[in-house]
Amino acid sequence: MAQTPVSLDAPKVALQGHLDSWVDSDRTSTIAQVADPAMANRFVPVARGLERGQVGAAVWIRFTVVNRQPADKEWWLEVHPAFLRHIVLYAPDGRGGYAAREDGTSIPFAQREIGYRNPLFKLEIPDGELRTYYMRIDSGVWRTVKLTLWQPTAFLSAVGKEQLLFGLYIGIYMLLTLASLWFERVMRDRVYLCFALYVSGCIFTTLTTTGLWQQYVMPAHPQWFPALFMLSMAFMFGSCIQFFFHFVNMPRSRPRFTRIYLNSVWTFCALAFMFSLTPYGRYAVHLVQLGMVLVIIPASVIVLWRPALRSANEIRLTFIVGGVFLTGSFFYVSLVNYQFLPSTWFSQNAMYISSMTFFLIVFYAVSRRYYAMRLDKELAQHKMLRISHRSEQELEKLVDVRTRELIKAKQSVESALSHAQTVQREQRQFIATVSHELRTPLAVIDATAQNLEREAAAASSKGRARVQKIRQATRRLSLLFDDYLNDERFEQFSHGISPQKIPILPLFEDAVDAAQALSDHHVPHIEVDPGLLLHADPNGLRLILRTLVDNAVKYSPPGSNIVLSARETLGGWHIDIADDGPAIREDERERIFERYYRGRARANRVGTGLGLTLARQFVQQHGGELTLICPPGGGNIFRIFLPVAQV
């Protein structure tokens, strides 16, 4: 039985309750076949929207109208929802046939009769005349369809209000997104970033499901709409699950499980999107909704339920109230879309209302979280300020104590330094006095020895030898005073060295001349390039060479060779003082450089045990090293290494 005709007696007339439908399973019927009176009985009344049928079928809708307003012959037919792929309206052409007009997401906006987000057709309906219209809907997985006839002025007025509401709706979403991104930048908490992504996904889905994306963003590319529609759905579902996991702190409590679960959800969404690009893409939306409703959403609720109950009050209440509200709205809309419940104004706007309410609740919760963290931060700052103030006071006390200790230590050091300087001056004065007092007896002894030597010229050789030994001993003692009991030695230690370019040959000759008083027919050999220049302190190197040559003369047999040589080497110079004397015992080779140490072979020799110690110290002041080499064939070589750049 056909539905009763619709009487157009108001500016807006809903056609629900006045529609007949027939499902064309093979999608081959034409308007001539469908409008044939023999087909009339195949149409059945649509009580609650379109009848559920198999996926991929075409749906024919029939309705009859009669215009009761003589002044208004032009009416606009709005078809809802906006994402119907292909719609063909067959209007009577006045000649017994029907004229076809197309609309839907597969038609570019420039080819539509009226540029509006929903399919919209202009109808000319004469006064008092019954007119029957047919509409063929081919939308893949078709949903509830709502038809409304408008007078143009009433429609334009409604569209103005609608655009205002959509502007407020999307504007609030964008403000929530920007605020969340600001919170994320300030707090460095990923839950705000996930919330911003979730809200952005809802904005994207709203634009595609309402037709605003195709109307304002991509009006000339309808071929991309199915993929973008599927992308918006997949992104919104994935970002929703990810936000809830971060909202209840699952990445911290169960990081590995969270990573696996979220990767699985995003993989499912990515596969659904790629599936929408195939020839079977019309099943993609159906697949996503079934997967979410039957698997992912129930599993997520089960997984997150216990962590949510253990979280803070705002998280727990938001998860329970908001999650149940949003999930219930999603299930409700799904039941309406699949014809289990009737389509109403609330069902058409349920997702907008529920998502807006949910996002406001969540934003309130995350804002409370921010304010709680900010309060904790301020409390921590106040605590740190108190600790800092207390530490500052303690530090001031400690600095005062340390300052007094430093002043006391400074006074002690100054007193010790003054005492040391006094002792040093007295020591030098004493040394100068002793040196002066000893030089006079030495001069007397030497003069007496000279007289004895002249008087003993005709005496025996034995007497002359004894006199010569006295003179040698006198000269040796004088040399000891010259080397150790003078200010020059102390100045070397107190003022350091002054390296400069100097020739080595004059220093070798000076060392040989100074050792003649101790020499017993020793034969000196100087092997050096006359033009060889070294970088060293001349006074310090002179004392070093005198000490080494004196030792070579004192501890080598009479008549033996003393070889002085110098040569350039890698990074500096080698200076060798070699003798033919007996090799120093192995267990004494390092100890001879110790202060006051004298080997067993030197026990009967004149000396203080300071010469080699001072010589090594002077060499080290040059940045070099003094070492002893004992060749297998006998003898001793004292080697000085002086670097090019002294430290």
Short mmCIF file of C-alpha atoms in Angstrom, two decimals, residues 240-454:
data_model
loop_
_atom_site.label_atom_id
_atom_site.label_comp_id
_atom_site.label_asym_id
_atom_site.label_seq_id
_atom_site.Cartn_x
_atom_site.Cartn_y
_atom_site.Cartn_z
CA CYS A 240 40.62 8.57 20.40
CA ILE A 241 42.04 5.26 21.65
CA GLN A 242 45.53 6.75 21.96
CA PHE A 243 44.23 9.69 24.00
CA PHE A 244 42.40 7.46 26.49
CA PHE A 245 45.52 5.34 27.00
CA HIS A 246 47.60 8.43 27.77
CA PHE A 247 44.79 9.95 29.83
CA VAL A 248 44.96 7.11 32.37
CA ASN A 249 48.80 7.02 32.29
CA MET A 250 49.04 3.60 30.64
CA PRO A 251 52.38 4.41 28.89
CA ARG A 252 53.97 4.81 32.34
CA SER A 253 52.32 1.90 34.14
CA ARG A 254 52.41 -0.63 31.26
CA PRO A 255 54.64 0.78 28.51
CA ARG A 256 55.22 -2.41 26.52
CA PHE A 257 51.56 -3.43 26.45
CA THR A 258 50.52 0.13 25.55
CA ARG A 259 52.97 0.26 22.67
CA ILE A 260 51.76 -3.08 21.27
CA TYR A 261 48.07 -2.23 21.71
CA LEU A 262 48.27 1.22 20.13
CA ASN A 263 50.38 -0.07 17.26
CA SER A 264 47.70 -2.70 16.63
CA VAL A 265 44.93 -0.08 16.61
CA TRP A 266 46.82 2.20 14.23
CA THR A 267 47.65 -0.76 12.00
CA PHE A 268 43.94 -1.63 11.80
CA CYS A 269 43.10 1.98 10.91
CA ALA A 270 45.85 2.11 8.28
CA LEU A 271 44.68 -1.16 6.71
CA ALA A 272 41.10 0.11 6.62
CA PHE A 273 42.24 3.30 4.89
CA MET A 274 44.28 1.38 2.32
CA PHE A 275 41.32 -0.95 1.80
CA SER A 276 39.18 2.10 0.95
CA LEU A 277 41.48 2.78 -2.00
CA THR A 278 40.70 -0.59 -3.59
CA PRO A 279 37.69 -1.36 -5.85
CA TYR A 280 35.96 -2.73 -2.75
CA GLY A 281 36.41 0.51 -0.84
CA ARG A 282 32.66 0.88 -0.24
CA TYR A 283 33.02 -1.79 2.45
CA ALA A 284 35.75 0.14 4.33
CA VAL A 285 33.47 2.32 6.47
CA HIS A 286 31.38 -0.72 7.32
CA LEU A 287 34.58 -2.59 8.28
CA VAL A 288 35.85 0.20 10.53
CA GLN A 289 32.55 0.61 12.34
CA LEU A 290 32.16 -3.12 12.94
CA GLY A 291 35.77 -3.45 14.08
CA MET A 292 35.44 -0.53 16.46
CA VAL A 293 32.01 -1.45 17.83
CA LEU A 294 32.59 -5.18 18.19
CA VAL A 295 36.31 -5.41 19.04
CA ILE A 296 38.39 -2.30 19.71
CA ILE A 297 36.03 -0.22 21.85
CA PRO A 298 34.95 -3.13 24.13
CA ALA A 299 38.57 -4.31 24.45
CA SER A 300 39.75 -0.78 25.25
CA VAL A 301 37.08 -0.33 27.91
CA ILE A 302 38.09 -3.62 29.53
CA VAL A 303 41.80 -2.72 29.46
CA LEU A 304 41.39 0.86 30.70
CA TRP A 305 38.66 0.31 33.27
CA ARG A 306 40.84 -0.69 36.20
CA PRO A 307 43.66 1.87 35.58
CA ALA A 308 40.99 4.59 35.27
CA LEU A 309 39.44 3.64 38.61
CA ARG A 310 42.87 3.83 40.25
CA SER A 311 43.64 7.27 38.81
CA ALA A 312 42.91 10.71 40.24
CA ASN A 313 39.32 11.81 40.77
CA GLU A 314 39.11 14.00 37.67
CA ILE A 315 40.51 11.22 35.48
CA ARG A 316 38.24 8.59 37.00
CA LEU A 317 35.07 10.68 36.69
CA THR A 318 35.95 11.86 33.18
CA PHE A 319 36.64 8.34 31.99
CA ILE A 320 33.45 6.93 33.46
CA VAL A 321 31.01 9.74 32.65
CA GLY A 322 32.52 11.00 29.42
CA GLY A 323 33.54 7.58 28.12
CA VAL A 324 30.15 6.01 28.77
CA PHE A 325 28.40 9.04 27.29
CA LEU A 326 30.54 9.06 24.14
CA THR A 327 30.44 5.28 23.68
CA GLY A 328 26.68 5.25 24.18
CA SER A 329 26.26 7.97 21.59
CA PHE A 330 28.41 6.06 19.12
CA PHE A 331 26.39 2.87 19.61
CA TYR A 332 23.14 4.81 19.34
CA VAL A 333 24.13 6.46 16.05
CA SER A 334 25.34 3.11 14.69
CA LEU A 335 21.99 1.50 15.51
CA VAL A 336 20.19 4.38 13.77
CA ASN A 337 22.44 4.12 10.72
CA TYR A 338 21.77 0.40 10.40
CA GLN A 339 17.99 0.90 10.77
CA PHE A 340 17.58 -0.65 14.22
CA LEU A 341 16.31 2.67 15.62
CA PRO A 342 14.37 5.52 13.97
CA SER A 343 16.14 8.59 12.65
CA THR A 344 15.39 11.79 14.55
CA TRP A 345 16.88 15.25 14.91
CA PHE A 346 18.75 14.04 17.98
CA SER A 347 20.18 11.00 16.17
CA GLN A 348 21.40 13.24 13.35
CA ASN A 349 23.18 15.52 15.80
CA ALA A 350 23.95 13.06 18.59
CA MET A 351 27.64 12.71 17.74
CA TYR A 352 28.11 16.48 17.57
CA ILE A 353 26.38 17.01 20.91
CA SER A 354 28.07 14.08 22.64
CA SER A 355 31.54 14.84 21.30
CA MET A 356 31.27 18.51 22.24
CA THR A 357 30.07 17.62 25.73
CA PHE A 358 32.76 14.99 26.09
CA PHE A 359 35.53 17.30 24.94
CA LEU A 360 34.44 20.03 27.33
CA ILE A 361 34.45 17.50 30.19
CA VAL A 362 37.88 16.20 29.18
CA PHE A 363 39.27 19.70 28.74
CA TYR A 364 38.04 20.58 32.20
CA ALA A 365 39.81 17.48 33.54
CA VAL A 366 43.10 18.21 31.77
CA SER A 367 42.84 21.83 32.87
CA ARG A 368 42.44 20.67 36.45
CA ARG A 369 45.46 18.48 35.87
CA TYR A 370 47.40 21.49 34.65
CA TYR A 371 46.32 23.63 37.59
CA ALA A 372 47.18 20.82 40.00
CA MET A 373 50.63 20.49 38.44
CA ARG A 374 51.00 24.27 38.48
CA LEU A 375 50.02 24.36 42.17
CA ASP A 376 52.53 21.62 42.93
CA LYS A 377 55.14 23.56 40.99
CA GLU A 378 54.38 26.76 42.89
CA LEU A 379 54.52 24.90 46.20
CA ALA A 380 57.82 23.37 45.15
CA GLN A 381 59.10 26.82 44.16
CA HIS A 382 58.07 28.28 47.53
CA LYS A 383 59.75 25.37 49.25
CA MET A 384 62.87 25.87 47.18
CA LEU A 385 62.83 29.58 48.00
CA ARG A 386 62.64 28.79 51.70
CA ILE A 387 65.41 26.24 51.36
CA SER A 388 67.43 28.71 49.29
CA HIS A 389 66.92 31.46 51.86
CA ARG A 390 67.91 29.13 54.68
CA SER A 391 70.87 27.88 52.66
CA GLU A 392 71.86 31.47 51.92
CA GLN A 393 71.85 32.27 55.63
CA GLU A 394 73.83 29.14 56.41
CA LEU A 395 76.19 29.96 53.56
CA GLU A 396 76.71 33.46 54.91
CA LYS A 397 77.56 32.01 58.31
CA LEU A 398 79.85 29.45 56.72
CA VAL A 399 81.51 32.12 54.58
CA ASP A 400 82.03 34.25 57.67
CA VAL A 401 83.60 31.32 59.53
CA ARG A 402 85.73 30.39 56.54
CA THR A 403 86.76 34.03 56.09
CA ARG A 404 87.96 34.23 59.67
CA GLU A 405 89.77 30.92 59.22
CA LEU A 406 91.35 32.19 55.99
CA ILE A 407 92.44 35.41 57.70
CA LYS A 408 93.93 33.38 60.51
CA ALA A 409 95.58 31.02 58.02
CA LYS A 410 96.85 33.99 56.03
CA GLN A 411 98.36 35.48 59.15
CA SER A 412 99.97 32.13 59.98
CA VAL A 413 101.35 31.82 56.44
CA GLU A 414 102.63 35.38 56.49
CA SER A 415 104.26 34.74 59.86
CA ALA A 416 105.80 31.49 58.61
CA LEU A 417 106.93 33.18 55.41
CA SER A 418 108.48 36.03 57.36
CA HIS A 419 110.20 33.52 59.61
CA ALA A 420 111.40 31.53 56.57
CA GLN A 421 112.72 34.68 54.93
CA THR A 422 114.51 35.61 58.15
CA VAL A 423 116.00 32.12 58.40
CA GLN A 424 117.01 32.27 54.74
CA ARG A 425 118.71 35.63 55.20
CA GLU A 426 120.47 34.38 58.32
CA GLN A 427 121.45 31.19 56.48
CA ARG A 428 122.92 33.12 53.59
CA GLN A 429 124.69 35.47 55.97
CA PHE A 430 126.04 32.51 57.89
CA ILE A 431 127.17 30.79 54.68
CA ALA A 432 128.81 33.97 53.45
CA THR A 433 130.56 34.38 56.82
CA VAL A 434 131.72 30.76 56.92
CA SER A 435 132.85 30.95 53.30
CA HIS A 436 134.78 34.12 53.99
CA GLU A 437 136.32 32.78 57.20
CA LEU A 438 137.33 29.52 55.51
CA ARG A 439 138.85 31.17 52.48
CA THR A 440 141.45 32.96 54.64
CA PRO A 441 142.87 29.74 56.18
CA LEU A 442 142.75 28.12 52.76
CA ALA A 443 144.71 31.01 51.30
CA VAL A 444 147.28 30.65 54.12
CA ILE A 445 147.52 26.91 53.53
CA ASP A 446 147.92 27.40 49.81
CA ALA A 447 150.61 30.07 50.26
CA THR A 448 152.45 27.86 52.73
CA ALA A 449 152.22 24.95 50.31
CA GLN A 450 153.69 27.10 47.55
CA ASN A 451 156.62 28.08 49.80
CA LEU A 452 157.17 24.47 50.74
CA GLU A 453 157.07 23.50 47.09
CA ARG A 454 159.80 26.05 46.26
#
